[in-house]
Tab-separated table of C-alpha atoms and ligand atoms in Angstrom:
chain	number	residue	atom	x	y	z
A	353	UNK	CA	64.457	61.558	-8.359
A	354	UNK	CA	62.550	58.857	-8.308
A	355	UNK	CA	59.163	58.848	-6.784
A	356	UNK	CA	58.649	55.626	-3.978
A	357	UNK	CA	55.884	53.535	-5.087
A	358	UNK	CA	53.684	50.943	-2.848
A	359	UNK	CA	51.437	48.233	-4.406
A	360	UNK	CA	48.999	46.086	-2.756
A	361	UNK	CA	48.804	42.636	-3.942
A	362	UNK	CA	45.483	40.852	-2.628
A	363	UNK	CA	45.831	38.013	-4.683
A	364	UNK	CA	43.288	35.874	-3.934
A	365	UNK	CA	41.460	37.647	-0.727
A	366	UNK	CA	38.920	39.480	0.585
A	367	UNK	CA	34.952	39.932	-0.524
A	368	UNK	CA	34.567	42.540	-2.689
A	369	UNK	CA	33.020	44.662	0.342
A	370	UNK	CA	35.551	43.973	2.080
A	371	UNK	CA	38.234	44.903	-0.465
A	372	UNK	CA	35.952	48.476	-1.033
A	373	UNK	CA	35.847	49.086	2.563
A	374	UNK	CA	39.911	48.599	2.596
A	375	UNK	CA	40.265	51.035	-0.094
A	376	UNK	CA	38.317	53.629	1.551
A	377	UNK	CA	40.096	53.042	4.736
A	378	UNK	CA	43.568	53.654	3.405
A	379	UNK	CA	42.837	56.268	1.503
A	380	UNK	CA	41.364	57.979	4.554
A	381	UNK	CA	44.830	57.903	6.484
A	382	UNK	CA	47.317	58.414	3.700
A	383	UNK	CA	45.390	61.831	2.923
A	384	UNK	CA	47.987	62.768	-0.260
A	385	UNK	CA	50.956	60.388	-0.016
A	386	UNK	CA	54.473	61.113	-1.160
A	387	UNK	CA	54.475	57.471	-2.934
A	388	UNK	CA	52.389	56.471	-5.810
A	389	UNK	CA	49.755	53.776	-4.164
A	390	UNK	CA	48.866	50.942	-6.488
A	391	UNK	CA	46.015	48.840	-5.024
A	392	UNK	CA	45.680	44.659	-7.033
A	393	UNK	CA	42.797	43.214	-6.178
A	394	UNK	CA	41.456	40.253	-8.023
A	395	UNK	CA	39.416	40.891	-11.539
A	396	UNK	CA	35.920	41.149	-10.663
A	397	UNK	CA	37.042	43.834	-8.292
A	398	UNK	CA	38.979	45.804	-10.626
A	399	UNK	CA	36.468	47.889	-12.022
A	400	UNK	CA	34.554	49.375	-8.581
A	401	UNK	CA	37.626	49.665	-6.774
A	402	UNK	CA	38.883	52.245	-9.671
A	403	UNK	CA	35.671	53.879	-8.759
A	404	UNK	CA	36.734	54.936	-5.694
A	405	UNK	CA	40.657	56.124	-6.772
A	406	UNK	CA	39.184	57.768	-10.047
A	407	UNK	CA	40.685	61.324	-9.816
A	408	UNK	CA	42.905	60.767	-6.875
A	409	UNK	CA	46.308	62.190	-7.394
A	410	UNK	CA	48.939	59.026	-7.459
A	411	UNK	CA	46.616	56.185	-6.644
A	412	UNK	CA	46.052	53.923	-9.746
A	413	UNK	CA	44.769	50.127	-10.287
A	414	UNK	CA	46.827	47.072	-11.229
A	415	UNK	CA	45.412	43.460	-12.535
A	416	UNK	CA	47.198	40.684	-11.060
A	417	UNK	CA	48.137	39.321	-14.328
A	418	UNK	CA	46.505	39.310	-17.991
A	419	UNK	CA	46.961	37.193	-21.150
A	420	UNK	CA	49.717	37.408	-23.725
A	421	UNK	CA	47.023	37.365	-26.774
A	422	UNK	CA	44.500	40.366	-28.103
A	423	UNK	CA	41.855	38.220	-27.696
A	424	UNK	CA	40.063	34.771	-28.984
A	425	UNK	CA	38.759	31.564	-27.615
A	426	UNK	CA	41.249	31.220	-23.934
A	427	UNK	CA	38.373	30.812	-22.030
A	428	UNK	CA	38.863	32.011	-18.519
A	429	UNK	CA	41.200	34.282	-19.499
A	430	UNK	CA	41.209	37.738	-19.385
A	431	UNK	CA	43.255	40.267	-21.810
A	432	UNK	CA	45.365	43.751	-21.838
A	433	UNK	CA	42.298	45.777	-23.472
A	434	UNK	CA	39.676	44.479	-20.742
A	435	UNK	CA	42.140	45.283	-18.100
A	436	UNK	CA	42.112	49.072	-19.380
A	437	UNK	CA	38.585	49.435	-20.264
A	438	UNK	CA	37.843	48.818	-16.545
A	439	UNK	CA	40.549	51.237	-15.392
A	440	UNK	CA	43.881	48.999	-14.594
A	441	UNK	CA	46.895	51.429	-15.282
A	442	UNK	CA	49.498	48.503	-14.501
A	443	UNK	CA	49.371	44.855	-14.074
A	444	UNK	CA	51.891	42.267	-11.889
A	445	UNK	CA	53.853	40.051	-14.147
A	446	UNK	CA	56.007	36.716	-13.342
A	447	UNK	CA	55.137	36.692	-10.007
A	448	UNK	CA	56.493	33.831	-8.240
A	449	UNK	CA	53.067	32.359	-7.730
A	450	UNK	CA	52.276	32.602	-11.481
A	451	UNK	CA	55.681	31.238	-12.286
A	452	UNK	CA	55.060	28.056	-9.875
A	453	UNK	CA	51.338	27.563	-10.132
A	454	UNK	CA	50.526	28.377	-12.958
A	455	UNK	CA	53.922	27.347	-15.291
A	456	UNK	CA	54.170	30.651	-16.533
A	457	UNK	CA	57.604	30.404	-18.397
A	458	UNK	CA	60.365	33.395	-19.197
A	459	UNK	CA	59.255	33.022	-22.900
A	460	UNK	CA	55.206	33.404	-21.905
A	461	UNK	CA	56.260	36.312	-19.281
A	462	UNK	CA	58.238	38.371	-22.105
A	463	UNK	CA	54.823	37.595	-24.626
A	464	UNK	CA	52.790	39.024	-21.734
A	465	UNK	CA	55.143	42.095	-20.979
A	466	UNK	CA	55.350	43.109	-24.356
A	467	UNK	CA	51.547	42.664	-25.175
A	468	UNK	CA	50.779	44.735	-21.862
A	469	UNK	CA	52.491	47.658	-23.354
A	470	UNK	CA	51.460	47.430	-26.587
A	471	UNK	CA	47.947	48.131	-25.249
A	472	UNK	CA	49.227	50.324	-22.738
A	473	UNK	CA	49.364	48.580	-19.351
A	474	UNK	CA	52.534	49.559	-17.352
A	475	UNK	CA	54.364	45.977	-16.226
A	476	UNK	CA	55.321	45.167	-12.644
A	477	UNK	CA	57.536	42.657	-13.504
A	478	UNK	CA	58.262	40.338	-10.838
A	479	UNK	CA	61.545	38.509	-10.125
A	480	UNK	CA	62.985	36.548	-7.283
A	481	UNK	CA	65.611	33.142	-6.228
A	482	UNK	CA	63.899	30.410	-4.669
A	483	UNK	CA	66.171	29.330	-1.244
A	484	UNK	CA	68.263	26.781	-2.815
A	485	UNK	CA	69.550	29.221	-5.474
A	486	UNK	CA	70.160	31.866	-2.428
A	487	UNK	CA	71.990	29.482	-0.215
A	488	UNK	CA	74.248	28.699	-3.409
A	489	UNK	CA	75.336	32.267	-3.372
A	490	UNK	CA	73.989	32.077	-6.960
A	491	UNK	CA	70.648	34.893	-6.724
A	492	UNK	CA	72.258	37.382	-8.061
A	493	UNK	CA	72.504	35.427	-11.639
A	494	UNK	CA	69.516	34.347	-11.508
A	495	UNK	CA	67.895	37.310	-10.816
A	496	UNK	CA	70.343	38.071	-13.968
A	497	UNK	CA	68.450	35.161	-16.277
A	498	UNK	CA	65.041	36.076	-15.204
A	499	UNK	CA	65.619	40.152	-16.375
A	500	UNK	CA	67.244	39.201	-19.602
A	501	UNK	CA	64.337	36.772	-20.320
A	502	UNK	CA	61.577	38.570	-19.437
A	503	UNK	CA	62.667	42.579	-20.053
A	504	UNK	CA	65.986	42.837	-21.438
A	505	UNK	CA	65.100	42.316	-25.465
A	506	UNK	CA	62.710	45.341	-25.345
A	507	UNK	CA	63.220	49.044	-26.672
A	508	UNK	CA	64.459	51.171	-24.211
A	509	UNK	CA	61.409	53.318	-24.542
A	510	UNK	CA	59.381	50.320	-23.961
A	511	UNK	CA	61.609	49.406	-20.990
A	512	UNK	CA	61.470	52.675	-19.512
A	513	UNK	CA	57.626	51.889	-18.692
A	514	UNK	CA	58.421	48.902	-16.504
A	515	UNK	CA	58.852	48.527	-12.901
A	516	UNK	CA	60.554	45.600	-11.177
A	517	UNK	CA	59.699	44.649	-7.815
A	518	UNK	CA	62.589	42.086	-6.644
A	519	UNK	CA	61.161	38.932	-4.321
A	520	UNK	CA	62.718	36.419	-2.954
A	521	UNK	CA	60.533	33.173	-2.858
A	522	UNK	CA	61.520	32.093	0.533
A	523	UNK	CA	60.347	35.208	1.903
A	524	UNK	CA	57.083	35.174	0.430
A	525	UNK	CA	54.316	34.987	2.739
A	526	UNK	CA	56.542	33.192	5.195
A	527	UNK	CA	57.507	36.495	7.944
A	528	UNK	CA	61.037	35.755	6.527
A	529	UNK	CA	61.868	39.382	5.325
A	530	UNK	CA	65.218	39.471	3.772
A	531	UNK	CA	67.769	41.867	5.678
A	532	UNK	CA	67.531	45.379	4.341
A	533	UNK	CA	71.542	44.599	3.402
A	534	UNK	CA	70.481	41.893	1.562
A	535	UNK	CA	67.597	43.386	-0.613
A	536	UNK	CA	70.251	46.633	-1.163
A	537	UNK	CA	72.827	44.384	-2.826
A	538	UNK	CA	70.170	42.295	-4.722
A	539	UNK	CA	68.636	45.892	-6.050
A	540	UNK	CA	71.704	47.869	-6.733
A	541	UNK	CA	72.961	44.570	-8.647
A	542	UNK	CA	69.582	44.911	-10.645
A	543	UNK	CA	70.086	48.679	-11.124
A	544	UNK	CA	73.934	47.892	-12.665
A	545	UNK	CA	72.228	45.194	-14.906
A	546	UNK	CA	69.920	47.757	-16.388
A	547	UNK	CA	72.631	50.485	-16.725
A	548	UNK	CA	74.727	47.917	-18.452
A	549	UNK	CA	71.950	47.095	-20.992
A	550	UNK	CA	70.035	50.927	-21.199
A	551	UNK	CA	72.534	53.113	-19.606
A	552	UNK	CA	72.873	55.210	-16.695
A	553	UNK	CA	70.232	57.174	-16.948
A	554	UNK	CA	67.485	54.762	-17.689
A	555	UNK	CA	68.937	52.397	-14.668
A	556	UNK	CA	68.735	55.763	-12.345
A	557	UNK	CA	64.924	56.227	-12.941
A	558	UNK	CA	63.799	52.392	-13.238
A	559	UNK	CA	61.510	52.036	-9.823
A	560	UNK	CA	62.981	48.513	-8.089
A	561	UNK	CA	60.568	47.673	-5.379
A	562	UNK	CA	60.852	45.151	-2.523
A	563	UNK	CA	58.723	42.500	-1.791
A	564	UNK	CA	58.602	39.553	0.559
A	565	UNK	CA	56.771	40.206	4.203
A	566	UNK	CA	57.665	43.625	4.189
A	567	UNK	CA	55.389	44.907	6.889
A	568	UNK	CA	54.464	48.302	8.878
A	569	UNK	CA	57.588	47.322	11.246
A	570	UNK	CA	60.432	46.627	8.637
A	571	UNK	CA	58.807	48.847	5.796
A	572	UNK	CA	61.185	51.744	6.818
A	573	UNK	CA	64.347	50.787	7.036
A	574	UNK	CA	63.809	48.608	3.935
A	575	UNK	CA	62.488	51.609	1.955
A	576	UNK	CA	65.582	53.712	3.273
A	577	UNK	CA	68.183	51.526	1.615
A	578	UNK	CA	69.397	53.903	-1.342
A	579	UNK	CA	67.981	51.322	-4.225
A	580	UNK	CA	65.062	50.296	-2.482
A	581	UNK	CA	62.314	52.190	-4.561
A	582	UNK	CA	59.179	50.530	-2.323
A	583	UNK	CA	57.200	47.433	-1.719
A	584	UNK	CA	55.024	45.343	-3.293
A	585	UNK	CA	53.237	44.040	-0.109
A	586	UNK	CA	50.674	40.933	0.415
A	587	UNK	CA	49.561	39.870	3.406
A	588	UNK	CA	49.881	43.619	5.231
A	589	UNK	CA	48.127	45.049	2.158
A	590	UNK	CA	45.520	43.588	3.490
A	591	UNK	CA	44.551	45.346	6.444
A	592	UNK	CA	43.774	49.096	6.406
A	593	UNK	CA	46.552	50.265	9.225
A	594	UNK	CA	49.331	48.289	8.170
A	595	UNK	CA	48.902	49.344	4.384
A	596	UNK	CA	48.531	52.789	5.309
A	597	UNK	CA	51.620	52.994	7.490
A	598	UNK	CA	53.897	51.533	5.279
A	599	UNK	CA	52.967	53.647	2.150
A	600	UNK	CA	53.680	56.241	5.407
A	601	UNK	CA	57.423	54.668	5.690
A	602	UNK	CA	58.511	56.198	2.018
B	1742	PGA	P1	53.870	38.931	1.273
B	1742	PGA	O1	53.683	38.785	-0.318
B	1742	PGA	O2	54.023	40.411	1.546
B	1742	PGA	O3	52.631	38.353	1.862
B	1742	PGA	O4	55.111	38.179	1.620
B	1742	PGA	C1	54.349	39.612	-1.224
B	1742	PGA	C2	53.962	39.232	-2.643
B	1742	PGA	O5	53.830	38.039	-2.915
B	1742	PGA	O6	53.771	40.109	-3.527
């Protein structure tokens, strides 16, 4: 079985008071959740925020991304062993906004997933189709390219540290949620990929999380969808209620 998992990604929001006074708010009214809780907030944050979650049972700390070197002169960088030393457990990789801001390329994101686990810092590993590629009817390859790029050339005891969280571009940030239909066929496609290259087994425990304005209202029936693992939320990770009730919706 695997266990639901909900990460909030701040990106680039919120003071850090405000981000500490969010974290004590949701943990308030999820009490001991059924889903593992993942809370991103932005660097400086990382290390008082894991102040508060230190020794609460399936709450943990993610970066929002990290470097693909041990360490050297990349200033404003920031690398895999800080990341730990400050209490990160995972970190979000080739999200769309990394991808497109910040030209982070398949062959960086693979450098970056497999440096993350070298130092032990569990991968979400972001995918997703921008629209044009969706209204071609061609996501589901791409979504193909992007896995094979980025995941598909490590071990399978490497890979078996990795989740993916699946989100379509056009839905990003924009209240355009894709259908729970569509996010089911995108995921179970993604869950046949990985039993094709690691077998059955490894596909059936592989966490495959949704992302892309899912929301306290949608969360749900998204999350109900047989290979819909979870969310990786934005904007409604934001604010204390919402947050809460969708980690409630698993
Ligand atoms: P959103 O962002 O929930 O605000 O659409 C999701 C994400 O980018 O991780």
């Amino acid at each position: 079985m695997r266990q639901p998992i909900v990460a909030g990604n701040w990106k680039m929001n919120l003071s850090l008071e405000q981000g500490l006074e969010l974290v004590h708010s949701v943990l308030e009214k999820i009490g001991s959740p059924k889903a593992r809780v993942i809370f991103a907030p932005p660097f400086p944050y990382l290390q008082a925020i894991a102040g508060l979650t230190a020794g609460r049972e399936n709450i943990f700390i993610a970066a929002q991304n990290c470097h693909q070197e041990e360490k050297g002169a990349f200033t404003g960088e920031v690398s895999a062993d800080m990341l730990r030393s400050v209490g990160a457990a995972y970190v979000l990789i080739g999200h769309s906004e990394r991808r497109q801001y910040f030209n982070e390329t398949n062959e960086v994101l693979a450098a970056k997933v497999r440096h993350a686990l070298s130092k032990g810092l569990r991968p979400i590993f972001c995918c997703g189709e921008p629209l044009v590629i969706r209204e071609q009817g061609n996501h589901i390859p791409y979504v193909a390219g992007q896995l094979d790029a980025g995941l598909f050339e490590l071990s399978e005891a490497d890979f078996r540290q990795i989740i993916i969280a699946y989100e379509p571009i056009w839905a990003i940030g924009t209240g355009r949620t894709a259908g729970s239909d569509q996010a089911q066929e995108m995921h179970a496609a993604i869950r046949k990929l990985i039993a094709d290259r690691y077998g059955a087994a490894v596909a059936e425990d592989t966490a495959i999380l949704y992302g892309g304005s899912c929301n306290a209202q949608n969360a749900a029936e998204l999350f109900g969808m047989p290979d819909v693992d979870g969310g990786l939320i934005g904007g409604a990770s934001l604010k204390a209620e919402d947050f809460a009730a969708i980690v409630g919706a698993c």
